[in-house]
Short mmCIF file of C-alpha atoms and ligand atoms in Angstrom, two decimals:
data_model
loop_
_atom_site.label_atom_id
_atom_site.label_comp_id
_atom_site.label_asym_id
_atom_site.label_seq_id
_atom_site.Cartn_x
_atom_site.Cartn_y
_atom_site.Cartn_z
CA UNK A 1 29.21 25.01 88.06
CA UNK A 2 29.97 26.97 84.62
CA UNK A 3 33.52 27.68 83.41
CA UNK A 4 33.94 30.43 80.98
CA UNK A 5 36.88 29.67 78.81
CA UNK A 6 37.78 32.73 77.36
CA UNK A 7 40.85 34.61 74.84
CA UNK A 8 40.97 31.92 72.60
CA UNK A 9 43.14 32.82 69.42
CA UNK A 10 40.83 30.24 67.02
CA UNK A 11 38.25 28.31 68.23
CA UNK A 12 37.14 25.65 65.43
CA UNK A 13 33.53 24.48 66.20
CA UNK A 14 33.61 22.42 63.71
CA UNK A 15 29.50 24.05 63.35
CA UNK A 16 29.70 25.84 59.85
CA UNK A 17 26.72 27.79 61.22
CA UNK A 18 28.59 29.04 64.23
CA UNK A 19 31.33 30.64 62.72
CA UNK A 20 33.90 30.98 59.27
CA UNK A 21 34.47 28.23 56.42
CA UNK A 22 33.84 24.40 57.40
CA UNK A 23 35.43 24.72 60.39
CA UNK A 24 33.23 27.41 62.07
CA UNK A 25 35.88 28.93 63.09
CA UNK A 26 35.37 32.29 65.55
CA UNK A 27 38.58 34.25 66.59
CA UNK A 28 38.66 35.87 69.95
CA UNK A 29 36.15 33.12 70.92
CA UNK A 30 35.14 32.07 74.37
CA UNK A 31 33.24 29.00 75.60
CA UNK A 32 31.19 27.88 78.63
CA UNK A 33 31.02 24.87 79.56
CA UNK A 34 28.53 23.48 82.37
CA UNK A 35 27.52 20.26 83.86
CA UNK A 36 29.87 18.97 81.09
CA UNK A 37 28.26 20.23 78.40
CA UNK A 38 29.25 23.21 76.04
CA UNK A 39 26.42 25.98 77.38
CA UNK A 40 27.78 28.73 75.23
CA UNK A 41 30.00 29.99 72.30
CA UNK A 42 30.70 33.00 71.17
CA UNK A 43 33.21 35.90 71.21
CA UNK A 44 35.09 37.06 74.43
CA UNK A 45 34.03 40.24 74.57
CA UNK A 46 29.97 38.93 75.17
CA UNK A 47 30.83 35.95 77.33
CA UNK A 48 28.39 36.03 79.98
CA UNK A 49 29.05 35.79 83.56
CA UNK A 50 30.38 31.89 84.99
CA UNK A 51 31.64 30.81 88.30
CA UNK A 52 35.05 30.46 86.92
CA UNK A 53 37.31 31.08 84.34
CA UNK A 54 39.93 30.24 82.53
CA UNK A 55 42.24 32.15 79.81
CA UNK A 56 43.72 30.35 77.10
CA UNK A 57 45.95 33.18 76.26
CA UNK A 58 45.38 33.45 72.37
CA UNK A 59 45.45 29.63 72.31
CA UNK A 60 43.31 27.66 69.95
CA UNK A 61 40.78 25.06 70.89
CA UNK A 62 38.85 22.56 68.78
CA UNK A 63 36.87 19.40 69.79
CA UNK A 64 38.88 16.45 71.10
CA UNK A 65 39.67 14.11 68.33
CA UNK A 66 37.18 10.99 67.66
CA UNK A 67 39.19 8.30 66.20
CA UNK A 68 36.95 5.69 64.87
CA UNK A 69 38.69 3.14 63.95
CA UNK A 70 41.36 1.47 66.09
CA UNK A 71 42.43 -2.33 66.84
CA UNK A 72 43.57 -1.92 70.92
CA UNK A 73 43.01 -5.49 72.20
CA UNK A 74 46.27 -7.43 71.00
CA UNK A 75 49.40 -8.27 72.50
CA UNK A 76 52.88 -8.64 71.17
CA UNK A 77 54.16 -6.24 68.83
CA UNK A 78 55.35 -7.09 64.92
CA UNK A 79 58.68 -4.64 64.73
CA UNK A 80 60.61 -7.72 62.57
CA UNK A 81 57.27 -7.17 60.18
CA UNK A 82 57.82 -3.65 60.11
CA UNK A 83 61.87 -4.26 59.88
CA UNK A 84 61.24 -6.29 56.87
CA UNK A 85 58.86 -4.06 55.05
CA UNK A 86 61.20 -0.82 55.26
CA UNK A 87 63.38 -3.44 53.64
CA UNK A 88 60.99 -3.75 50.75
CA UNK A 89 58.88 -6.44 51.58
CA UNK A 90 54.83 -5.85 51.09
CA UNK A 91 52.47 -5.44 53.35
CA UNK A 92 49.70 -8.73 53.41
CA UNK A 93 46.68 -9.44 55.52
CA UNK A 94 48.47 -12.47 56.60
CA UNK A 95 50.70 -11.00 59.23
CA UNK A 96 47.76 -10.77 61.22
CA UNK A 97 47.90 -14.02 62.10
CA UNK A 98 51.38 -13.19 64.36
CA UNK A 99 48.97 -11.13 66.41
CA UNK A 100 46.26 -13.46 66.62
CA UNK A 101 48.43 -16.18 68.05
CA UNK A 102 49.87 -13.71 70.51
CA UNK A 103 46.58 -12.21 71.76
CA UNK A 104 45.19 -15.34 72.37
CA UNK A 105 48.38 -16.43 74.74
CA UNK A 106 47.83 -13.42 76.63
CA UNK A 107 46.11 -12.86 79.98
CA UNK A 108 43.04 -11.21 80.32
CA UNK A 109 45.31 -9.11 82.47
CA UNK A 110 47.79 -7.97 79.71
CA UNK A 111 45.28 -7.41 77.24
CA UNK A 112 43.38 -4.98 79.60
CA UNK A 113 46.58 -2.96 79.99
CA UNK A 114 47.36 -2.92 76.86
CA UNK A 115 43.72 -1.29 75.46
CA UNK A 116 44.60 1.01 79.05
CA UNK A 117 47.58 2.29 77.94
CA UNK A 118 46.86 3.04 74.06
CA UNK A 119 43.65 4.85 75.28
CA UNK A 120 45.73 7.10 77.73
CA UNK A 121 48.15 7.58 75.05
CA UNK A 122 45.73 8.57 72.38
CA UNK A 123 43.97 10.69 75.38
CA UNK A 124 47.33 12.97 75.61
CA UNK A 125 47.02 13.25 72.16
CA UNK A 126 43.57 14.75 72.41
CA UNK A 127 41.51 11.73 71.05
CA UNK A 128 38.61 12.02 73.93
CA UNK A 129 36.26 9.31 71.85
CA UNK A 130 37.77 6.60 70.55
CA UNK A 131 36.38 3.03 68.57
CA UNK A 132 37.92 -0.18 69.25
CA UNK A 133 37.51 -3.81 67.69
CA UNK A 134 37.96 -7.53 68.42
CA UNK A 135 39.49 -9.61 65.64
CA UNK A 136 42.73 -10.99 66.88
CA UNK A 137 40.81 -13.48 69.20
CA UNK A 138 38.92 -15.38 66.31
CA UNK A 139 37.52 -17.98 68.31
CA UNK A 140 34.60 -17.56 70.05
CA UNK A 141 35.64 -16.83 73.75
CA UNK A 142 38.67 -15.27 72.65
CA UNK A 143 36.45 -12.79 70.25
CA UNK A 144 33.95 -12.22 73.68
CA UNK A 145 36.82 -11.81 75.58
CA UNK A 146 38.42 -9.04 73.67
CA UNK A 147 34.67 -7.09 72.93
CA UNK A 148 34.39 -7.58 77.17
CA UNK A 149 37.40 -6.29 77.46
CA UNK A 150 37.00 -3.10 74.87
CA UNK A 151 33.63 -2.16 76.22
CA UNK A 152 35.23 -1.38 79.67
CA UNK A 153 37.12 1.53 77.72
CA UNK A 154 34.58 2.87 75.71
CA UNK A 155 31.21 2.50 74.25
CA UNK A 156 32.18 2.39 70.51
CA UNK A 157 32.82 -1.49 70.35
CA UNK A 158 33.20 -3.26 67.09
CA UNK A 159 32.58 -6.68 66.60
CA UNK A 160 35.38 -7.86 63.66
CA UNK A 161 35.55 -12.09 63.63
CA UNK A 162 35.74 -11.48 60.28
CA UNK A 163 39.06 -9.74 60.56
CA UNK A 164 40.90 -13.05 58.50
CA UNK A 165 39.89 -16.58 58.59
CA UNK A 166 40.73 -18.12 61.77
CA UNK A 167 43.89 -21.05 60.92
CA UNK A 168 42.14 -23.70 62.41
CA UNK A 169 39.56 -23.34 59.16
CA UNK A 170 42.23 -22.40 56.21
CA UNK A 171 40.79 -25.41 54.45
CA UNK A 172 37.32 -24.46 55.38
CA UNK A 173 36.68 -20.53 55.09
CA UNK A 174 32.51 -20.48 54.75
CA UNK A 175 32.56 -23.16 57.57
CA UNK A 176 34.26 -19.82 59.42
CA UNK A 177 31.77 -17.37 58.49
CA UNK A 178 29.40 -19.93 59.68
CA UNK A 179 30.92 -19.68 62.93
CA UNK A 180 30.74 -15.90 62.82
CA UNK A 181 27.50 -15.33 62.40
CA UNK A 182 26.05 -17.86 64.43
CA UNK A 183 27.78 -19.17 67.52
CA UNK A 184 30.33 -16.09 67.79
CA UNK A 185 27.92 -13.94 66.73
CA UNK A 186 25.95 -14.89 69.89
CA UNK A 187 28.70 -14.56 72.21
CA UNK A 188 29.66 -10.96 70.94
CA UNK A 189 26.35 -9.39 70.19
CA UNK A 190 25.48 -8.24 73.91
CA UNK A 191 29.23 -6.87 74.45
CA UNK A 192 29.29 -4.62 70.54
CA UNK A 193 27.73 -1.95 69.23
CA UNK A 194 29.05 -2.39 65.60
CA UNK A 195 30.24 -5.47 63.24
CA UNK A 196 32.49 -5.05 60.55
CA UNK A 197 34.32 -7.17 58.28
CA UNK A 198 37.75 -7.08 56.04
CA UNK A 199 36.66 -7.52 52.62
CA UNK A 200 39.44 -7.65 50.64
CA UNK A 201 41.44 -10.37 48.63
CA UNK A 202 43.19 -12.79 51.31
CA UNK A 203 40.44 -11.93 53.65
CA UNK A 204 36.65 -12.57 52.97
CA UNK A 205 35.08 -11.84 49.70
CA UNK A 206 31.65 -9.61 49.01
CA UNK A 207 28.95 -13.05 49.65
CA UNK A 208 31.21 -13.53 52.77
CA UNK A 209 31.28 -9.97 54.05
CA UNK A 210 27.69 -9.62 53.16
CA UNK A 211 26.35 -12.58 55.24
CA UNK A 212 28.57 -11.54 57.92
CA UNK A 213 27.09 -7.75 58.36
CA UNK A 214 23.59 -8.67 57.70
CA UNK A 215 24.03 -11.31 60.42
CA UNK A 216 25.11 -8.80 62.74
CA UNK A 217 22.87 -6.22 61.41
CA UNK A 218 19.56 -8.30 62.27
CA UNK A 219 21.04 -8.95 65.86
CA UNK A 220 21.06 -5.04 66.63
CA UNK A 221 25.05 -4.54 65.00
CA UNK A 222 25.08 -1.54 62.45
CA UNK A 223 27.63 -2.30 60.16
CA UNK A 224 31.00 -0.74 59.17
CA UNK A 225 33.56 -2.34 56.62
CA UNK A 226 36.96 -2.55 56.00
CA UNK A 227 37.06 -1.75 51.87
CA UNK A 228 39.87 -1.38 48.87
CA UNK A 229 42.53 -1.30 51.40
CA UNK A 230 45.06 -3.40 49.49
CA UNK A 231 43.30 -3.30 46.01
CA UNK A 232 40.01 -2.55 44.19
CA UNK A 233 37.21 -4.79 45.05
CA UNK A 234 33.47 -4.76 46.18
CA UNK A 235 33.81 -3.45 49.84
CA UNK A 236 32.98 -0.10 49.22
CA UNK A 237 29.89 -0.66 47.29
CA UNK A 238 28.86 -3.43 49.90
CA UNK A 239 29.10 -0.22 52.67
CA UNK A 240 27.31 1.52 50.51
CA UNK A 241 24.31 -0.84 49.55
CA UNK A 242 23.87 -2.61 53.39
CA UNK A 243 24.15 1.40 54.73
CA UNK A 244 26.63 1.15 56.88
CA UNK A 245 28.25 3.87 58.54
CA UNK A 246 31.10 3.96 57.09
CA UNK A 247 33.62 2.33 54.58
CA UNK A 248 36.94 2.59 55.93
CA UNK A 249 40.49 2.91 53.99
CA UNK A 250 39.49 3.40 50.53
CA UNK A 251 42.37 3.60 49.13
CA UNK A 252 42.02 1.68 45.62
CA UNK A 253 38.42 3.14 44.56
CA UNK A 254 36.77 3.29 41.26
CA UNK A 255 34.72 6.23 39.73
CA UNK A 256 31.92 4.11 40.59
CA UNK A 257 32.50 3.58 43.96
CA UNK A 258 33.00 7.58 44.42
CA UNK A 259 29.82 8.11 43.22
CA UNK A 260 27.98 5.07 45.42
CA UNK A 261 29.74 6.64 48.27
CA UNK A 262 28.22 10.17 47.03
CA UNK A 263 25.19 9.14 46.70
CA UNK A 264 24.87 7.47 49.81
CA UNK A 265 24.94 8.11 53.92
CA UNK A 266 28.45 5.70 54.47
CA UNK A 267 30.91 8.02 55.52
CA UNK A 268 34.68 7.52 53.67
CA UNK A 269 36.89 6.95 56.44
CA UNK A 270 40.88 7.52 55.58
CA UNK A 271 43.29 5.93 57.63
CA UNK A 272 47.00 7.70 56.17
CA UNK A 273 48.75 6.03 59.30
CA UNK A 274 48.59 2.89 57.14
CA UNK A 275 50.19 4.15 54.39
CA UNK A 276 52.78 5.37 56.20
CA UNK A 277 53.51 2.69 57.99
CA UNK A 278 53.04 -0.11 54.57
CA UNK A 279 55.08 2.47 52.05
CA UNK A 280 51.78 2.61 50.37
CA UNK A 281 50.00 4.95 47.87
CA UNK A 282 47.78 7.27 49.96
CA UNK A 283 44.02 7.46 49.16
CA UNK A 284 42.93 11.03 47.16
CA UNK A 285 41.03 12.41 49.87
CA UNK A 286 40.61 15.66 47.41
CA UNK A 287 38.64 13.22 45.56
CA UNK A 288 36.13 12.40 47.75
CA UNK A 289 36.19 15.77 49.40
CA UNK A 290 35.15 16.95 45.70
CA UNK A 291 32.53 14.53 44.85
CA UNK A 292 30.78 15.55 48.27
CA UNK A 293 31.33 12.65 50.46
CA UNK A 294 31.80 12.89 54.24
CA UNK A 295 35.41 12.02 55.40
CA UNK A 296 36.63 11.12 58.17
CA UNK A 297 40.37 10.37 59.66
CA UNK A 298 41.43 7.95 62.23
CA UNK A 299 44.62 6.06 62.94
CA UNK A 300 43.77 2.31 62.61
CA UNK A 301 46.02 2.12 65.43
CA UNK A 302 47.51 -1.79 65.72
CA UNK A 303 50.47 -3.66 65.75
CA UNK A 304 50.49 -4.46 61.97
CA UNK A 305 49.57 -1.94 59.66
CA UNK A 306 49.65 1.48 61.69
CA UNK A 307 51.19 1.16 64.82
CA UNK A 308 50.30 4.78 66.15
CA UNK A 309 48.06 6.79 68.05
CA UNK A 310 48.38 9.97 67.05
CA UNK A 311 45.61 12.19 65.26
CA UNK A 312 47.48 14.87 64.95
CA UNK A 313 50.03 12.91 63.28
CA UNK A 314 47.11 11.63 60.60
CA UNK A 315 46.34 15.19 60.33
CA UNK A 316 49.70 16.45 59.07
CA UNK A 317 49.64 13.30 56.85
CA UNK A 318 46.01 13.93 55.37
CA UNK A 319 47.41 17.36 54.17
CA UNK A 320 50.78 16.72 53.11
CA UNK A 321 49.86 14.07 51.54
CA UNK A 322 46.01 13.51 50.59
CA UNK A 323 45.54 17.23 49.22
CA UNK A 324 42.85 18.22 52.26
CA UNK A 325 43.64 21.73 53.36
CA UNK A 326 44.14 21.72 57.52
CA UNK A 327 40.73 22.87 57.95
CA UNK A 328 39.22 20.03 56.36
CA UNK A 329 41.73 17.65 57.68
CA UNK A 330 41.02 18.61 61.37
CA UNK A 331 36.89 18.63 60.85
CA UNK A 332 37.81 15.03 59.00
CA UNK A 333 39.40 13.75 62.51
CA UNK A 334 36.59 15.06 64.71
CA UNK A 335 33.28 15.86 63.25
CA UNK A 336 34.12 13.38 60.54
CA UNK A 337 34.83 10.57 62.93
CA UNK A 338 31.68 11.67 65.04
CA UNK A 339 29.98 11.07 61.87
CA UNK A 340 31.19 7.29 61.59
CA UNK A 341 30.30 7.03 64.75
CA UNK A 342 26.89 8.45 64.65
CA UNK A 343 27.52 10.65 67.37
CA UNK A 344 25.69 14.10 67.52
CA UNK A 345 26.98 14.55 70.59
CA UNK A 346 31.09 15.27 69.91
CA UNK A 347 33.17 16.31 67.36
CA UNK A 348 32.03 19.80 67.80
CA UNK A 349 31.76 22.75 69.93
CA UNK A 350 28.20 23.72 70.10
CA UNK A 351 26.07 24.34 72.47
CA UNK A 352 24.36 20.96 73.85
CA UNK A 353 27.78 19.17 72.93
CA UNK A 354 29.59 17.07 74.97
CA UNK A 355 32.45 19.37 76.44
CA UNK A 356 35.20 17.14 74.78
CA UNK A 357 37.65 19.72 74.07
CA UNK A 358 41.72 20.35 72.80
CA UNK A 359 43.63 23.31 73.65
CA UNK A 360 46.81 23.47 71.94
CA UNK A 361 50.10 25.40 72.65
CA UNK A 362 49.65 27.02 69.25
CA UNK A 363 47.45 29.95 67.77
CA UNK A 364 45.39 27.88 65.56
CA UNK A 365 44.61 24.53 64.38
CA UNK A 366 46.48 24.62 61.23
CA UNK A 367 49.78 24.42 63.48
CA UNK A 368 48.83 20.91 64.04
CA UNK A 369 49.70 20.16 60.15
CA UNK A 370 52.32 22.85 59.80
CA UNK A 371 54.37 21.45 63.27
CA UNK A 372 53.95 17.90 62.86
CA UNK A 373 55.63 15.39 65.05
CA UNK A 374 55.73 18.41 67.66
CA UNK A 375 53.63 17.90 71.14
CA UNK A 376 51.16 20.92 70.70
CA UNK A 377 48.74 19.22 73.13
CA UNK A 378 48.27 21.67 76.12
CA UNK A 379 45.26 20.45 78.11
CA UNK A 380 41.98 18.33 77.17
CA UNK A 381 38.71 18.55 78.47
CA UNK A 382 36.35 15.45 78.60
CA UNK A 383 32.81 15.79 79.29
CA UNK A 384 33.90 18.81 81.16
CA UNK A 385 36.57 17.66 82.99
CA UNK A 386 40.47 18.43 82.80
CA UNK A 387 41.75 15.10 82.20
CA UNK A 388 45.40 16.04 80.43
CA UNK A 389 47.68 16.95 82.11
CA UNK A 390 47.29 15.32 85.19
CA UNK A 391 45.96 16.98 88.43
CA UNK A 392 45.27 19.83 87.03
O1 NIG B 1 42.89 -2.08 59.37
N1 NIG B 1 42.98 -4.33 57.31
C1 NIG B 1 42.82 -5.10 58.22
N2 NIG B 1 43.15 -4.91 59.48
C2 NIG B 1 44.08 -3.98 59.96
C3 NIG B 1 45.47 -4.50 59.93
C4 NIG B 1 45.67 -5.44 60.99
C5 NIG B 1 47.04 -6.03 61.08
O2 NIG B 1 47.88 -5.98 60.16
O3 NIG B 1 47.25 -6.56 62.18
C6 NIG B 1 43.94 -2.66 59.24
O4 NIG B 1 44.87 -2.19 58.57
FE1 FE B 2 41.55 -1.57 60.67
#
């Protein structure tokens, strides 16, 4: 059963080769999708014939938002943290450790609805793929438990023990990463698809990360790290050298970890809902963007440091505030993110794609930066299917 989707204002691909600039963007564009696939692109005027059809009246549509990187299995909330910090107190790994306690008080139950309800949420948004990681649990079944209950939600499943050192081992931190990458390790291998780590002062250090993603690298895990969040250190350079598919945050970088990111595959993943939410400096995506690296954007979406959902909200952040221009910023949140995710398959509109797709109640993409805070979500496809709004 094909659907032509057809009189849309700006279509972003997000395939340079398909149409204009990065964003292969096509005006006047129509799409078919079939057996949940895109089967077609091109203009209205040539679409060929389909079993149905559907206007988007000078609309635009781009690929649904991948957001990969997002902490959804947690319970309780930290709004006194939050309180405090608009009151000029700094942000610090430690708070964590509020969540940790919470999460592991919580039914399997609550936690379920919880990762339920911030994937519906994000859905509305237009986020059709979406990563999630353990790492409030920190003990073995409670690390197994939340990677059981992620994997129910989606495939992208990251395995994140070494999120801070557990408190039952303040006094013994490599007897921790000993328990990481052996016993928990064992328990959260089958249920993951990625391990990552939070290398950063107050967390683990670059010998600690390292064991840490090799260990989950030789069980099957490709890594991804959490680097020069709070300050410069060695996590970015770590992504780089183990290859791992990204190196998320990097906001304190060096000129030499620019260049290791630029001369390597890791993609730079920015994560502005963090400064927002910390009254922190924001990374210089322009940077990056300059020196060639792939970026992506996602919303590092937990109760601590960025307690939203929204990619269009990191959007009009990454160019108010990072110097991308809207184009870049909206490839950064889709095709980026696909690209963190090594995953040919979405973040663009192309035929063979997945049909994950956005329409918004706006004439082009760039509305999502220059309207922000402003619903402009008017339907989403995913593989295919209409599932925002409702019923339809
Ligand atoms: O990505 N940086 C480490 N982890 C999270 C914050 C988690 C929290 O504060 O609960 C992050 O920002
Ligand atoms: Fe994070």
């Amino acid at each position: 059963m094909a659907t032509a989707i057809t009189d849309i204002g700006t279509l972003l691909t997000c395939d340079p080769s398909l149409g204009e600039g990065p964003g292969g963007v096509l005006r006047d564009a129509a799409v078919v999708i079939d057996g949940g696939r895109v089967a077609w692109v091109g203009s209205t005027a040539a679409v060929p014939a389909a079993d149905d059809a559907y206007s988007a009246r000078g609309r635009a549509l781009l690929p649904g938002f991948v957001d990969s990187h997002a902490h959804l299995v947690f319970a309780g909330d930290r709004t006194a943290e939050f309180q405090a910090r608009m009151s000029g107190r700094r942000y610090s790994a430690g708070g964590i450790r509020t969540t940790v306690a919470a999460t592991r008080e919580a039914t399997d139950e609550a936690l379920e609805a919880n990762v339920a309800r911030f994937v519906g949420e994000a859905l509305r948004q237009g986020t059709t793929t979406i990563e999630t990681k353990s790492g409030y649990g920190l003990t073995v079944p409670d690390e197994a438990r939340a990677l059981r209950i992620a994997a129910r939600h989606t495939p992208e499943v990251t395995y994140l023990g070494a999120h801070v050192v557990a408190p039952e081992y303040a006094d013994d931190p490599d007897g921790y990463v000993e328990l990481v990458t052996g016993p928990m390790l064992d328990a959260c291998a089958p249920h993951a698809r990625w391990v990552d780590a939070f290398c950063e002062r107050g967390a683990f250090d670059a010998d600690q990360a390292r064991a840490v993603l090799t260990a989950g690298a030789a069980r099957g895990l490709v890594p991804r790290v959490h680097a020069n969040q709070l300050g410069p250190g060695p996590g970015v350079r770590l992504a780089v050298e183990l290859g791992a598919a990204s190196a998320d945050h990097c906001t304190h970088l060096s000129g030499a970890d620019v260049d290791a990111l630029a001369g390597g595959d890791t993609v730079a993943t920015l994560l502005p809902g963090v400064e927002f939410s910390t009254r922190s400096p924001y990374p210089d995506a322009r940077r990056l963007l300059d020196a060639g690296v792939t970026v992506a954007l996602a919303s590092d979406c937990n109760p601590g440091s960025s307690f939203t959902s929204s990619m269009p909200f990191c959007v009009a952040l990454a160019v108010r505030e990072m110097g991308m221009t809207p184009d870049e910023a909206v490839v950064a949140a889709t095709r980026g993110g696909a690209l963190a995710l090594r995953r040919p398959d979405v973040g663009r509109i192309a035929p063979g794609s997945r049909a994950d797709l956005v329409l918004l109640d706006a004439p082009s993409h760039v509305h999502l930066a220059y309207r922000p805070g402003v619903p402009l979500v008017a339907a989403v496809w995913r593989g295919g299917v209409v599932v925002h709004p409702a019923g339809e």
